[in-house]
Every structure is written in C-alpha cells, then in structure tokens.
Tab-separated table of C-alpha atoms in Angstrom:
chain	number	residue	atom	x	y	z
A	1	MET	CA	-29.188	111.118	99.190
A	2	ASP	CA	-27.409	114.170	99.761
A	3	THR	CA	-28.767	117.347	101.659
A	4	PRO	CA	-27.320	120.381	99.962
A	5	ILE	CA	-29.405	123.025	101.774
A	6	TYR	CA	-28.801	121.621	105.166
A	7	ASP	CA	-25.054	121.033	104.649
A	8	PHE	CA	-24.544	124.578	103.276
A	9	ILE	CA	-26.134	126.150	106.522
A	10	GLU	CA	-24.343	123.639	108.851
A	11	GLU	CA	-20.992	124.765	107.229
A	12	TYR	CA	-21.931	128.336	107.556
A	13	LYS	CA	-22.997	128.039	111.078
A	14	ALA	CA	-19.540	126.448	111.962
A	15	SER	CA	-17.562	129.202	110.188
A	16	GLY	CA	-18.374	131.709	112.890
A	17	ILE	CA	-18.649	134.445	110.398
A	18	SER	CA	-20.030	137.881	111.504
A	19	ARG	CA	-23.681	138.180	110.197
A	20	PHE	CA	-24.050	141.649	108.709
A	21	HIS	CA	-27.274	140.435	106.944
A	22	MET	CA	-30.794	139.593	107.738
A	23	PRO	CA	-32.378	138.210	109.973
A	24	GLY	CA	-32.207	140.801	112.797
A	25	HIS	CA	-31.570	138.112	115.433
A	26	LYS	CA	-28.072	137.479	113.956
A	27	GLY	CA	-28.208	133.811	114.829
A	28	LYS	CA	-28.566	134.494	118.583
A	29	LYS	CA	-30.762	132.133	120.617
A	30	PHE	CA	-34.258	133.370	121.236
A	31	LEU	CA	-36.460	130.399	120.312
A	32	GLY	CA	-33.471	128.209	119.803
A	33	CYS	CA	-33.559	127.771	116.010
A	34	GLU	CA	-32.136	131.130	114.942
A	35	ASN	CA	-28.595	129.840	114.208
A	36	SER	CA	-30.009	127.945	111.315
A	37	ASP	CA	-32.229	130.705	110.127
A	38	ILE	CA	-30.631	132.632	107.396
A	39	THR	CA	-31.531	134.558	104.358
A	40	GLU	CA	-30.440	134.459	100.631
A	41	ILE	CA	-26.668	135.088	101.257
A	42	GLU	CA	-23.964	134.210	98.608
A	43	GLY	CA	-24.147	130.475	98.078
A	44	ALA	CA	-27.514	129.993	99.593
A	45	ASP	CA	-29.374	130.126	96.127
A	46	VAL	CA	-32.562	132.069	95.546
A	47	LEU	CA	-35.863	130.077	95.872
A	48	CYS	CA	-37.761	131.902	93.163
A	49	MET	CA	-34.911	131.245	90.617
A	50	ALA	CA	-33.004	128.352	91.964
A	51	ASP	CA	-29.899	127.237	90.160
A	52	GLY	CA	-27.683	126.125	93.093
A	53	ILE	CA	-28.282	124.240	96.374
A	54	ILE	CA	-32.014	124.673	96.284
A	55	ALA	CA	-32.246	123.478	92.742
A	56	ARG	CA	-30.151	120.366	93.585
A	57	SER	CA	-32.496	119.682	96.558
A	58	GLN	CA	-35.638	119.905	94.407
A	59	HIS	CA	-34.135	117.555	91.922
A	60	ASN	CA	-33.678	115.029	94.597
A	61	ALA	CA	-37.359	115.586	95.606
A	62	SER	CA	-38.310	115.103	91.817
A	63	ARG	CA	-36.562	111.848	91.607
A	64	LEU	CA	-38.119	110.649	94.860
A	65	PHE	CA	-41.712	111.517	93.662
A	66	CYS	CA	-41.022	110.459	89.945
A	67	THR	CA	-41.996	113.812	88.471
A	68	GLY	CA	-41.038	115.829	85.577
A	69	GLU	CA	-40.216	118.768	88.002
A	70	THR	CA	-40.752	119.398	91.601
A	71	LEU	CA	-40.546	122.931	93.136
A	72	TYR	CA	-40.428	123.938	96.787
A	73	SER	CA	-42.979	126.105	98.564
A	74	ALA	CA	-42.331	127.793	102.024
A	75	GLU	CA	-45.801	128.904	102.057
A	76	GLY	CA	-47.776	125.551	101.914
A	77	SER	CA	-50.043	124.430	99.300
A	78	SER	CA	-51.777	127.575	99.239
A	79	LEU	CA	-49.029	129.110	97.228
A	80	CYS	CA	-48.813	126.145	94.947
A	81	ILE	CA	-52.482	126.349	94.189
A	82	LYS	CA	-52.136	130.035	93.044
A	83	ALA	CA	-49.069	129.241	90.872
A	84	MET	CA	-50.928	126.261	89.176
A	85	LEU	CA	-53.968	128.407	88.398
A	86	MET	CA	-51.790	131.132	86.940
A	87	ALA	CA	-50.077	128.514	84.646
A	88	VAL	CA	-53.220	127.072	83.220
A	89	LEU	CA	-54.689	130.623	82.811
A	90	MET	CA	-51.570	131.837	80.897
A	91	GLU	CA	-51.500	128.630	78.693
A	92	SER	CA	-55.062	129.177	77.762
A	93	ARG	CA	-54.611	132.854	76.880
A	94	ARG	CA	-51.428	131.914	74.927
A	95	HIS	CA	-53.396	129.686	72.510
A	96	SER	CA	-56.711	131.725	72.935
A	97	ILE	CA	-58.350	128.596	74.036
A	98	SER	CA	-61.435	129.916	75.843
A	99	LYS	CA	-63.060	133.297	76.194
A	100	TYR	CA	-64.828	132.264	79.379
A	101	GLU	CA	-61.830	131.414	81.690
A	102	TYR	CA	-63.143	128.970	84.179
A	103	ILE	CA	-62.068	125.786	86.120
A	104	LEU	CA	-64.277	122.630	86.349
A	105	SER	CA	-64.002	121.759	90.019
A	106	SER	CA	-65.268	119.493	92.885
A	107	ARG	CA	-66.823	121.602	95.504
A	108	ASN	CA	-64.474	120.779	98.387
A	109	ILE	CA	-61.790	123.416	97.538
A	110	HIS	CA	-59.276	124.895	99.978
A	111	ARG	CA	-59.960	128.619	100.507
A	112	SER	CA	-56.800	129.322	98.723
A	113	MET	CA	-58.368	128.044	95.517
A	114	ALA	CA	-61.182	130.761	95.779
A	115	ASP	CA	-58.490	133.233	96.593
A	116	ALA	CA	-56.519	132.267	93.486
A	117	CYS	CA	-59.537	132.712	91.425
A	118	ALA	CA	-60.232	136.252	92.934
A	119	LEU	CA	-56.557	137.235	92.190
A	120	THR	CA	-56.675	135.839	88.577
A	121	GLY	CA	-60.121	136.406	87.482
A	122	ILE	CA	-60.698	132.714	86.714
A	123	GLU	CA	-64.201	131.627	87.553
A	124	ILE	CA	-65.229	128.118	88.942
A	125	GLU	CA	-67.933	125.827	87.654
A	126	PHE	CA	-68.739	123.331	90.445
A	127	ILE	CA	-69.861	119.788	89.971
A	128	ILE	CA	-72.495	119.035	92.621
A	129	ASN	CA	-74.062	115.668	93.036
A	130	SER	CA	-75.984	113.590	95.598
A	131	ARG	CA	-72.658	112.250	97.040
A	132	SER	CA	-71.857	115.955	98.266
A	133	SER	CA	-73.858	115.434	101.467
A	134	ASN	CA	-71.197	116.612	104.083
A	135	ILE	CA	-69.320	119.843	104.373
A	136	CYS	CA	-65.924	118.108	104.402
A	137	GLU	CA	-66.417	115.734	101.309
A	138	SER	CA	-67.086	116.011	97.681
A	139	ILE	CA	-65.992	113.169	95.715
A	140	ILE	CA	-66.623	113.421	91.921
A	141	THR	CA	-66.175	110.553	89.432
A	142	PRO	CA	-64.955	110.393	85.871
A	143	GLN	CA	-68.573	110.100	84.806
A	144	ASP	CA	-69.441	113.371	86.452
A	145	ILE	CA	-66.469	115.101	84.462
A	146	GLU	CA	-67.584	113.505	81.198
A	147	SER	CA	-71.291	114.233	81.747
A	148	PHE	CA	-70.423	117.921	82.049
A	149	LEU	CA	-67.881	117.906	79.122
A	150	ILE	CA	-70.049	115.964	76.648
A	151	THR	CA	-72.616	118.760	76.607
A	152	LYS	CA	-69.909	121.391	75.735
A	153	GLU	CA	-68.489	122.596	72.460
A	154	LYS	CA	-64.684	122.637	72.439
A	155	LYS	CA	-64.670	126.616	72.650
A	156	ASP	CA	-66.828	126.277	75.828
A	157	TYR	CA	-64.466	123.728	77.656
A	158	PRO	CA	-62.879	124.819	81.033
A	159	ILE	CA	-59.274	125.756	80.917
A	160	ALA	CA	-58.580	122.828	83.485
A	161	VAL	CA	-60.233	120.231	85.630
A	162	TYR	CA	-59.430	120.610	89.459
A	163	ILE	CA	-60.107	118.159	92.244
A	164	THR	CA	-59.142	117.832	95.907
A	165	SER	CA	-58.072	114.428	96.686
A	166	PRO	CA	-57.855	113.118	99.483
A	167	GLY	CA	-60.473	114.920	101.058
A	168	TYR	CA	-60.578	116.031	104.739
A	169	LEU	CA	-62.627	112.888	105.525
A	170	GLY	CA	-60.129	110.659	103.838
A	171	GLY	CA	-62.033	109.907	100.699
A	172	ILE	CA	-59.768	109.408	97.571
A	173	ALA	CA	-61.097	110.261	93.997
A	174	ASP	CA	-60.641	108.014	90.940
A	175	ILE	CA	-57.877	110.141	89.710
A	176	LYS	CA	-56.585	107.741	87.212
A	177	GLY	CA	-60.280	107.541	85.853
A	178	ILE	CA	-60.523	111.226	85.818
A	179	SER	CA	-57.158	111.882	84.172
A	180	GLY	CA	-58.196	109.587	81.383
A	181	ILE	CA	-61.253	111.681	80.770
A	182	CYS	CA	-59.192	114.875	80.853
A	183	GLU	CA	-56.856	113.386	78.366
A	184	LYS	CA	-59.751	112.450	76.079
A	185	TYR	CA	-60.818	116.136	76.031
A	186	ASN	CA	-57.210	117.488	76.012
A	187	LEU	CA	-57.704	119.286	79.344
A	188	PRO	CA	-55.007	119.324	82.090
A	189	LEU	CA	-55.905	117.851	85.450
A	190	LEU	CA	-54.931	119.747	88.680
A	191	VAL	CA	-55.076	118.020	92.023
A	192	ASP	CA	-55.038	119.510	95.606
A	193	ASN	CA	-53.135	116.531	96.973
A	194	ALA	CA	-52.314	118.456	100.159
A	195	HIS	CA	-53.171	115.566	102.522
A	196	GLY	CA	-51.514	112.812	100.283
A	197	ALA	CA	-47.763	113.428	99.897
A	198	TYR	CA	-47.232	109.915	101.386
A	199	LEU	CA	-49.333	108.310	98.745
A	200	ALA	CA	-46.310	108.329	96.395
A	201	PHE	CA	-44.594	105.776	98.719
A	202	LEU	CA	-47.262	103.044	99.028
A	203	GLU	CA	-46.378	99.766	97.543
A	204	ASP	CA	-48.627	100.685	94.687
A	205	SER	CA	-48.255	104.471	94.285
A	206	LEU	CA	-51.532	106.408	94.454
A	207	HIS	CA	-49.792	109.743	93.841
A	208	PRO	CA	-51.818	112.083	91.391
A	209	ILE	CA	-48.590	112.493	89.135
A	210	LYS	CA	-48.434	108.683	88.813
A	211	LEU	CA	-52.019	108.495	87.978
A	212	GLY	CA	-51.999	110.977	85.306
A	213	ALA	CA	-52.459	114.603	86.802
A	214	ALA	CA	-50.756	117.406	84.985
A	215	MET	CA	-49.708	119.114	88.142
A	216	CYS	CA	-50.538	118.707	91.848
A	217	CYS	CA	-49.576	120.136	95.159
A	218	ASP	CA	-48.443	118.262	98.338
A	219	SER	CA	-48.493	119.832	101.838
A	220	ALA	CA	-45.336	117.912	102.880
A	221	HIS	CA	-45.938	119.154	106.504
A	222	LYS	CA	-49.342	117.422	106.749
A	223	THR	CA	-48.150	113.708	106.455
A	224	LEU	CA	-44.270	113.932	106.295
A	225	PRO	CA	-41.823	115.201	108.948
A	226	VAL	CA	-41.601	118.806	107.548
A	227	LEU	CA	-41.989	122.033	109.237
A	228	THR	CA	-45.406	123.762	108.813
A	229	GLY	CA	-45.443	125.590	105.596
A	230	GLY	CA	-43.254	123.133	103.606
A	231	ALA	CA	-44.949	121.956	100.378
A	232	TYR	CA	-44.198	120.524	96.779
A	233	LEU	CA	-45.598	121.769	93.606
A	234	HIS	CA	-45.177	118.742	91.091
A	235	ILE	CA	-45.371	118.880	87.389
A	236	SER	CA	-45.616	115.656	85.397
A	237	THR	CA	-42.973	114.900	82.643
A	238	ARG	CA	-45.681	115.280	79.928
A	239	TYR	CA	-46.580	118.861	81.024
A	240	LYS	CA	-43.118	120.111	82.184
A	241	GLU	CA	-42.329	121.918	79.075
A	242	ARG	CA	-45.803	123.603	78.950
A	243	TYR	CA	-45.985	124.773	82.385
A	244	LEU	CA	-42.547	124.876	84.221
A	245	GLU	CA	-41.562	128.487	83.495
A	246	VAL	CA	-44.926	130.086	84.129
A	247	VAL	CA	-45.233	128.041	87.453
A	248	LYS	CA	-41.972	129.511	88.463
A	249	ARG	CA	-43.272	132.907	87.754
A	250	GLY	CA	-46.528	132.178	89.832
A	251	LEU	CA	-44.503	131.030	92.806
A	252	ALA	CA	-42.614	134.284	92.518
A	253	ILE	CA	-45.391	136.567	92.014
A	254	PHE	CA	-47.686	135.151	94.706
A	255	GLY	CA	-44.881	134.104	97.211
A	256	SER	CA	-42.800	135.995	99.752
A	257	THR	CA	-39.388	137.171	98.643
A	258	SER	CA	-38.251	136.113	102.066
A	259	PRO	CA	-38.753	132.298	102.297
A	260	SER	CA	-37.995	130.415	105.451
A	261	TYR	CA	-34.604	128.587	105.160
A	262	LEU	CA	-35.836	126.604	108.193
A	263	ILE	CA	-38.513	125.274	106.074
A	264	LEU	CA	-36.388	124.695	103.165
A	265	GLN	CA	-33.869	122.819	105.470
A	266	SER	CA	-36.848	120.574	106.627
A	267	LEU	CA	-37.749	119.903	103.059
A	268	ASP	CA	-34.210	119.118	102.167
A	269	LEU	CA	-33.691	116.706	104.927
A	270	CYS	CA	-36.933	114.991	104.379
A	271	ASN	CA	-35.557	113.851	100.890
A	272	LYS	CA	-32.941	111.832	102.879
A	273	TYR	CA	-35.622	110.625	105.259
A	274	LEU	CA	-37.786	109.388	102.376
A	275	SER	CA	-34.908	107.744	100.656
A	276	GLU	CA	-33.958	105.648	103.649
A	277	SER	CA	-36.521	102.960	104.059
A	278	TYR	CA	-39.428	105.224	104.493
A	279	ASN	CA	-41.635	102.862	102.472
A	280	LYS	CA	-41.116	100.286	105.050
A	281	LYS	CA	-41.908	102.617	107.938
A	282	LEU	CA	-45.067	103.721	106.059
A	283	ALA	CA	-46.294	100.024	105.624
A	284	ALA	CA	-45.664	99.234	109.301
A	285	CYS	CA	-47.554	102.392	110.236
A	286	ILE	CA	-50.455	101.479	107.919
A	287	SER	CA	-50.590	98.067	109.582
A	288	ASP	CA	-50.958	99.749	113.022
A	289	VAL	CA	-53.551	102.070	111.761
A	290	ASN	CA	-55.465	99.212	110.382
A	291	ARG	CA	-55.207	97.307	113.489
A	292	ILE	CA	-56.432	100.184	115.568
A	293	LYS	CA	-59.410	100.731	113.161
A	294	LYS	CA	-60.278	96.918	113.434
A	295	TYR	CA	-60.089	97.311	117.255
A	296	MET	CA	-62.480	100.299	117.203
A	297	GLN	CA	-64.910	98.730	114.760
A	298	ASP	CA	-64.963	95.499	116.770
A	299	LYS	CA	-65.905	97.633	119.755
A	300	LYS	CA	-68.851	99.183	117.761
A	301	ILE	CA	-67.068	102.523	117.198
A	302	PRO	CA	-68.385	103.847	113.808
A	303	VAL	CA	-65.247	104.348	111.741
A	304	LYS	CA	-65.382	105.315	108.122
A	305	ASP	CA	-63.391	103.592	105.285
A	306	THR	CA	-60.685	106.271	104.499
A	307	GLU	CA	-57.277	106.725	102.942
A	308	PRO	CA	-54.470	104.818	104.827
A	309	LEU	CA	-53.349	107.393	107.317
A	310	LYS	CA	-56.722	108.857	108.638
A	311	ILE	CA	-58.940	107.493	111.260
A	312	VAL	CA	-62.501	109.171	110.872
A	313	ILE	CA	-65.147	108.350	113.520
A	314	ASP	CA	-68.768	109.157	112.570
A	315	THR	CA	-69.949	110.244	115.936
A	316	ALA	CA	-73.144	111.556	114.726
A	317	SER	CA	-74.240	107.996	113.884
A	318	ALA	CA	-73.818	107.020	117.497
A	319	GLY	CA	-75.732	110.171	118.796
A	320	TYR	CA	-72.726	112.433	119.726
A	321	THR	CA	-71.295	115.522	118.022
A	322	GLY	CA	-67.593	115.235	117.020
A	323	THR	CA	-66.991	118.390	119.063
A	324	SER	CA	-68.134	116.787	122.346
A	325	THR	CA	-66.185	113.544	121.476
A	326	SER	CA	-62.917	115.499	120.899
A	327	ILE	CA	-63.286	117.046	124.213
A	328	GLU	CA	-63.761	113.770	125.707
A	329	MET	CA	-60.633	112.499	123.927
A	330	ARG	CA	-58.522	115.365	125.265
A	331	LYS	CA	-59.077	113.773	128.703
A	332	TYR	CA	-57.215	110.860	127.499
A	333	GLY	CA	-54.239	112.842	126.160
A	334	ILE	CA	-55.556	112.718	122.457
A	335	GLU	CA	-55.647	115.913	120.350
A	336	CYS	CA	-57.552	115.367	117.058
A	337	GLU	CA	-57.018	117.013	113.789
A	338	TYR	CA	-60.607	118.201	113.300
A	339	ALA	CA	-63.925	117.889	114.888
A	340	ASP	CA	-67.395	119.084	113.999
A	341	ILE	CA	-71.070	118.249	114.487
A	342	GLN	CA	-70.707	114.856	112.616
A	343	TYR	CA	-67.074	113.560	112.789
A	344	VAL	CA	-63.722	113.358	114.506
A	345	VAL	CA	-60.796	113.082	112.313
A	346	LEU	CA	-57.273	111.627	113.503
A	347	MET	CA	-54.256	111.994	111.273
A	348	VAL	CA	-51.495	109.442	111.858
A	349	THR	CA	-47.910	109.160	110.481
A	350	PRO	CA	-44.940	106.924	111.205
A	351	GLU	CA	-43.897	109.425	113.941
A	352	ASN	CA	-46.936	108.322	116.008
A	353	ASN	CA	-45.789	105.791	118.584
A	354	GLN	CA	-47.341	102.878	120.645
A	355	GLN	CA	-48.260	105.183	123.355
A	356	ASP	CA	-50.343	107.147	121.033
A	357	PHE	CA	-52.304	103.970	119.955
A	358	ASP	CA	-52.708	102.795	123.532
A	359	ARG	CA	-54.495	106.205	124.393
A	360	ILE	CA	-56.945	105.531	121.528
A	361	LYS	CA	-57.691	101.968	122.899
A	362	LYS	CA	-58.022	103.609	126.522
A	363	TRP	CA	-60.543	106.161	125.105
A	364	VAL	CA	-62.430	103.341	123.273
A	365	CYS	CA	-62.793	101.318	126.471
A	366	ASN	CA	-64.293	104.381	128.307
A	367	THR	CA	-66.041	106.485	125.756
A	368	ASN	CA	-69.745	107.624	126.118
A	369	ILE	CA	-70.320	106.436	122.602
A	370	LEU	CA	-70.440	102.868	123.851
A	371	LYS	CA	-71.828	103.439	127.270
A	372	HIS	CA	-74.757	105.705	126.408
A	373	ARG	CA	-75.550	105.372	122.639
A	374	LYS	CA	-78.006	107.979	121.638
A	375	PRO	CA	-80.386	108.451	118.506
A	376	ASP	CA	-78.371	109.460	115.392
A	377	ILE	CA	-77.963	113.188	115.039
A	378	GLU	CA	-79.662	114.539	111.924
A	379	ILE	CA	-77.497	116.045	109.558
A	380	PRO	CA	-78.905	118.404	106.862
A	381	GLN	CA	-77.698	118.105	103.294
A	382	VAL	CA	-75.051	120.621	102.295
A	383	TYR	CA	-76.906	121.566	98.985
A	384	THR	CA	-80.528	121.179	98.007
A	385	SER	CA	-80.019	122.913	94.671
A	386	VAL	CA	-77.203	124.447	92.720
A	387	PRO	CA	-76.384	127.890	94.341
A	388	GLU	CA	-77.319	130.997	92.437
A	389	ARG	CA	-74.482	133.054	91.397
A	390	ARG	CA	-74.951	136.784	91.278
A	391	PHE	CA	-71.400	137.988	91.015
A	392	LYS	CA	-68.096	136.682	89.612
A	393	ILE	CA	-65.718	135.641	92.330
A	394	ARG	CA	-63.303	138.511	91.765
A	395	GLU	CA	-66.153	141.045	91.644
A	396	ALA	CA	-67.532	139.945	95.003
A	397	VAL	CA	-64.264	139.693	96.836
A	398	PHE	CA	-63.120	143.275	95.661
A	399	ALA	CA	-66.725	144.835	96.150
A	400	PRO	CA	-67.568	147.002	99.084
A	401	THR	CA	-68.635	144.570	101.842
A	402	GLU	CA	-70.151	144.437	105.380
A	403	ILE	CA	-70.192	141.853	108.153
A	404	ILE	CA	-73.735	140.854	109.160
A	405	ASP	CA	-75.478	138.363	111.584
A	406	VAL	CA	-76.191	134.949	109.837
A	407	LYS	CA	-79.828	135.420	110.646
A	408	ASP	CA	-79.940	138.394	108.279
A	409	SER	CA	-77.857	136.746	105.434
A	410	PRO	CA	-80.531	135.039	103.232
A	411	GLY	CA	-80.786	136.876	100.004
A	412	ARG	CA	-77.403	138.517	100.506
A	413	ILE	CA	-74.419	137.845	98.125
A	414	CYS	CA	-71.323	136.171	99.767
A	415	ALA	CA	-68.096	138.104	99.685
A	416	ALA	CA	-65.703	135.822	101.602
A	417	GLU	CA	-65.102	132.179	101.789
A	418	THR	CA	-67.261	130.489	104.617
A	419	VAL	CA	-65.905	127.105	105.524
A	420	SER	CA	-65.604	125.366	108.786
A	421	CYS	CA	-62.182	123.850	107.975
A	422	PRO	CA	-60.033	123.564	104.689
A	423	PRO	CA	-60.422	121.790	102.412
A	424	ALA	CA	-64.048	121.787	102.850
A	425	VAL	CA	-67.327	122.327	100.854
A	426	PRO	CA	-67.757	126.085	101.150
A	427	ILE	CA	-71.282	126.595	102.379
A	428	ALA	CA	-71.186	129.801	100.160
A	429	VAL	CA	-68.579	130.803	97.633
A	430	CYS	CA	-67.980	134.439	96.922
A	431	GLY	CA	-70.542	135.879	94.416
A	432	GLU	CA	-73.218	133.190	95.436
A	433	VAL	CA	-76.566	134.119	96.860
A	434	ILE	CA	-76.971	132.958	100.376
A	435	ASP	CA	-80.137	130.999	100.868
A	436	GLU	CA	-82.163	129.728	103.859
A	437	ASN	CA	-80.492	126.367	103.849
A	438	MET	CA	-76.977	127.891	103.710
A	439	ALA	CA	-77.951	130.161	106.609
A	440	LYS	CA	-79.094	127.084	108.572
A	441	LEU	CA	-75.802	125.354	107.790
A	442	PHE	CA	-73.898	128.557	108.995
A	443	GLU	CA	-75.585	128.328	112.451
A	444	ILE	CA	-75.153	124.544	112.705
A	445	TYR	CA	-71.321	124.810	112.074
A	446	ASN	CA	-71.238	127.682	114.518
A	447	ILE	CA	-70.680	130.414	111.965
A	448	GLN	CA	-72.271	133.593	113.643
A	449	LYS	CA	-71.208	136.430	111.170
A	450	VAL	CA	-70.782	136.391	107.393
A	451	CYS	CA	-69.169	138.904	104.997
A	452	VAL	CA	-71.550	139.968	102.218
A	453	VAL	CA	-71.462	142.456	99.266
A	454	LYS	CA	-72.690	145.877	100.759
A	455	GLN	CA	-76.019	146.876	99.524
A	456	THR	CA	-76.325	150.124	97.611
A	457	THR	CA	-79.152	152.545	98.153
C-alpha cells in the first residue's frame, strides 16, 4: 500500500529547498523531528478540504477499515466526536425531526462528548441501569435502548443513539444488537470506539462500522502505532451521502487550521503497517495476552474478562487499591494505563515484547496481593438514583461559575465535567445537582474541588 503523505515529505526534505514558510524551526533540529514537520505548502494538500495526498491516504484507510469514508483527525477522537454530533444535529434540523434535540447515550462518555453538547446545544438523556456500578463502566444493551424508545412517540425520539465501546475496563457492548434496534426506529448509531481501532482486524471483525454503526471514531494512537492525537472518523457506506459533507464541516469548524503533519505521516504509514500482515501480528499478540491472563488467574490474581488487548486487575477484590498496586508494579518496571481505588488497567499491543510480559510474571510472583490478601475493599455504587438536572448542559457550562470544596458541593449545580479518567461515568454532568452520594464519590476518587454554577443573591 502506498504512503502518499510520507513520500511527499521525504521528497521535500531531500530537495534542500529554503523554507520561507511555517513552522518557525525551518526544519532545523531541536527535538529531532523538525525536518519532517511542515505546513500546508503547495502539494501537501489541506486536511479540512483534502483532494490530494491526504485524500489518497484517507482512501487507503477507508479500504482497510471497510468503510464508506474515513477521515483523519490530528486532534484525537475528541475532534471526531464533536464533528459526529454536529452532523446528526444538522441532519435533524434539515428534516425538522425533533424540537427537543437530544442524544440517547450510555453514561460512560468521554468529556469531549459533554463539551460537544455544550458547543452545539444538544442535550443528553442517559440510560442508567444496575450494571452501571463502576465509574469506568456503563454497558447498555439493545433491550435498554428499546425499553426507552418504545415509550416515546416518533416526534420525541432522540436525534441519535450514542455509546462508548469498548469501555475503559474493556467491556464491549452488543453493537450489532443495538444497531438493529436503531435501524428499527430509523435512528443513527454513533460509537466512541476510541479504544478499539484494532477490532477491525480480528479474524471476525468487531469494528462498529462492520456491526452496523452509522459513524464511529477510533483513536488510532491508543492501540495502533500512531503518534498521540492521530484518529479516524469513519462513516458507513449506508450513511456516507447523508453525513459526509457536514462531517467535513464539523472537523473544520472544531479543529485547528494547523494540523500536525507529523501525526498525518504517522496515520499514513500506519496504513502500510496494517496492510502488511498486521492481522497475524494481532492474533499472535492476543495469544500472548491470553496466556499471561491465564498465568495470572492460575496464580489467583483477579483478572476481569475484557476485550482482547486489555488486562484489567480487580485489586479491590483482593483488598488492595489499584493505586497502591500500580506503585508496586512500577518497582518491577511496569507503568500501567490507569489505576484507581478498584482497578489497574494494562493496555497491550503487538509492539509490546517478551520482556514486558516477563516483568508482569515477575510482579505476579512477588505481589502483596498473593502474599497478604486482605478483606475486599467496599466500593460504593456510582448511582443510587437518576441525577436531578436543573440546567441544560450548555447553560451550565457558560453560566458564571466558582470553584468550591467537595464537602460544600451537595445541592450545588455542576458546571464542569467531573471524571477520574476518560472515558468514564461522570460523577456529575454539567447542569446536574450534586447530591451526597456524588460528593462521597468525589472524595473516594480524590477529587477535592468542583466547579459549580455561581449562586446569585
């Protein structure tokens, strides 16, 4: 597979041309990557209106992911999420579909989803169920979606259904089943697939577009060898005509006019990497992960059942916080992806090597979890009831605000996202009233201050 962006820049570097254009480093070495860092010069194409080398590279990615169209983001899935929401909002308005413009969503949203709602004025109706018991997980089912929709008249439907899958703890939703319900009610399904770009390359693809989603975003940098910030916005063949042009507008409106060509080269080179036996590398890596999981389970380490490239340890069930365990792991040369009061999350890709897995084994043989098992740590439920909403998201975000101590927060209205990690279940979403349970969760997850709507006198 060709690499048009990378090849163009290599030729430009070799030309020795005088750079009387941005960036200011002029290709001279500071970090070491400057010679490959250019701007939108003649022949380099323009990301927000690509019709040259960037368009060709995006077409290569679309072929690999089997989509109707794939567009690049140099600002992560955060930018893609904003563009997806703008697309469904404009489509709804074009057809005068709904006076109440809202998205039906699982609760474990990335903060960029709430930001997008603040920017566009879209509201969110959350599905909250008994399975939403952890701040990092909120798996909803096709039945949850239909139970909500079946009670509504068509004029009261959401403008889209939105889910985050995989979740931060590696849970995967039944996207095929949910997309079937969405099709039944003629609603587009949007998926934050930030942690699941690799799912398209399993022997049986679990990628959201393959399973019926209208659009999804993949953070390429999370599971593929791409520089941080590289992401894809995928549109299915069925929805391409409906959404493509407005999605491009959204990427331009919310994105920088100076995208990183280092990130674009990285995405471009990744196409070649994916086309050259990546499936085999991925399968071998998954086998390695499965073996290390079994090794850990055989040693009585409490490992959760997750998507293939995550190792999630339920340390609380052995009496230890994930935070203390992550400190212990660091002594064995292991830096985890995430740790909190309950879990440690390790993310694996084919770029991890045998030494990495050997370090996990060494930690397993010496961890306090096995030597001094304690009583389980009690974890409070994330929600005991549906949070009360006092303001719309946009109203709360743009209202006068103040920062207060968590102990003083019950009864106040949240004005900024409060999560321990993205994507996660926000303890409080902008516009919701903070209750005693939320305040307790803030303290448990070491959130000392919160931003709230300023009280008027």
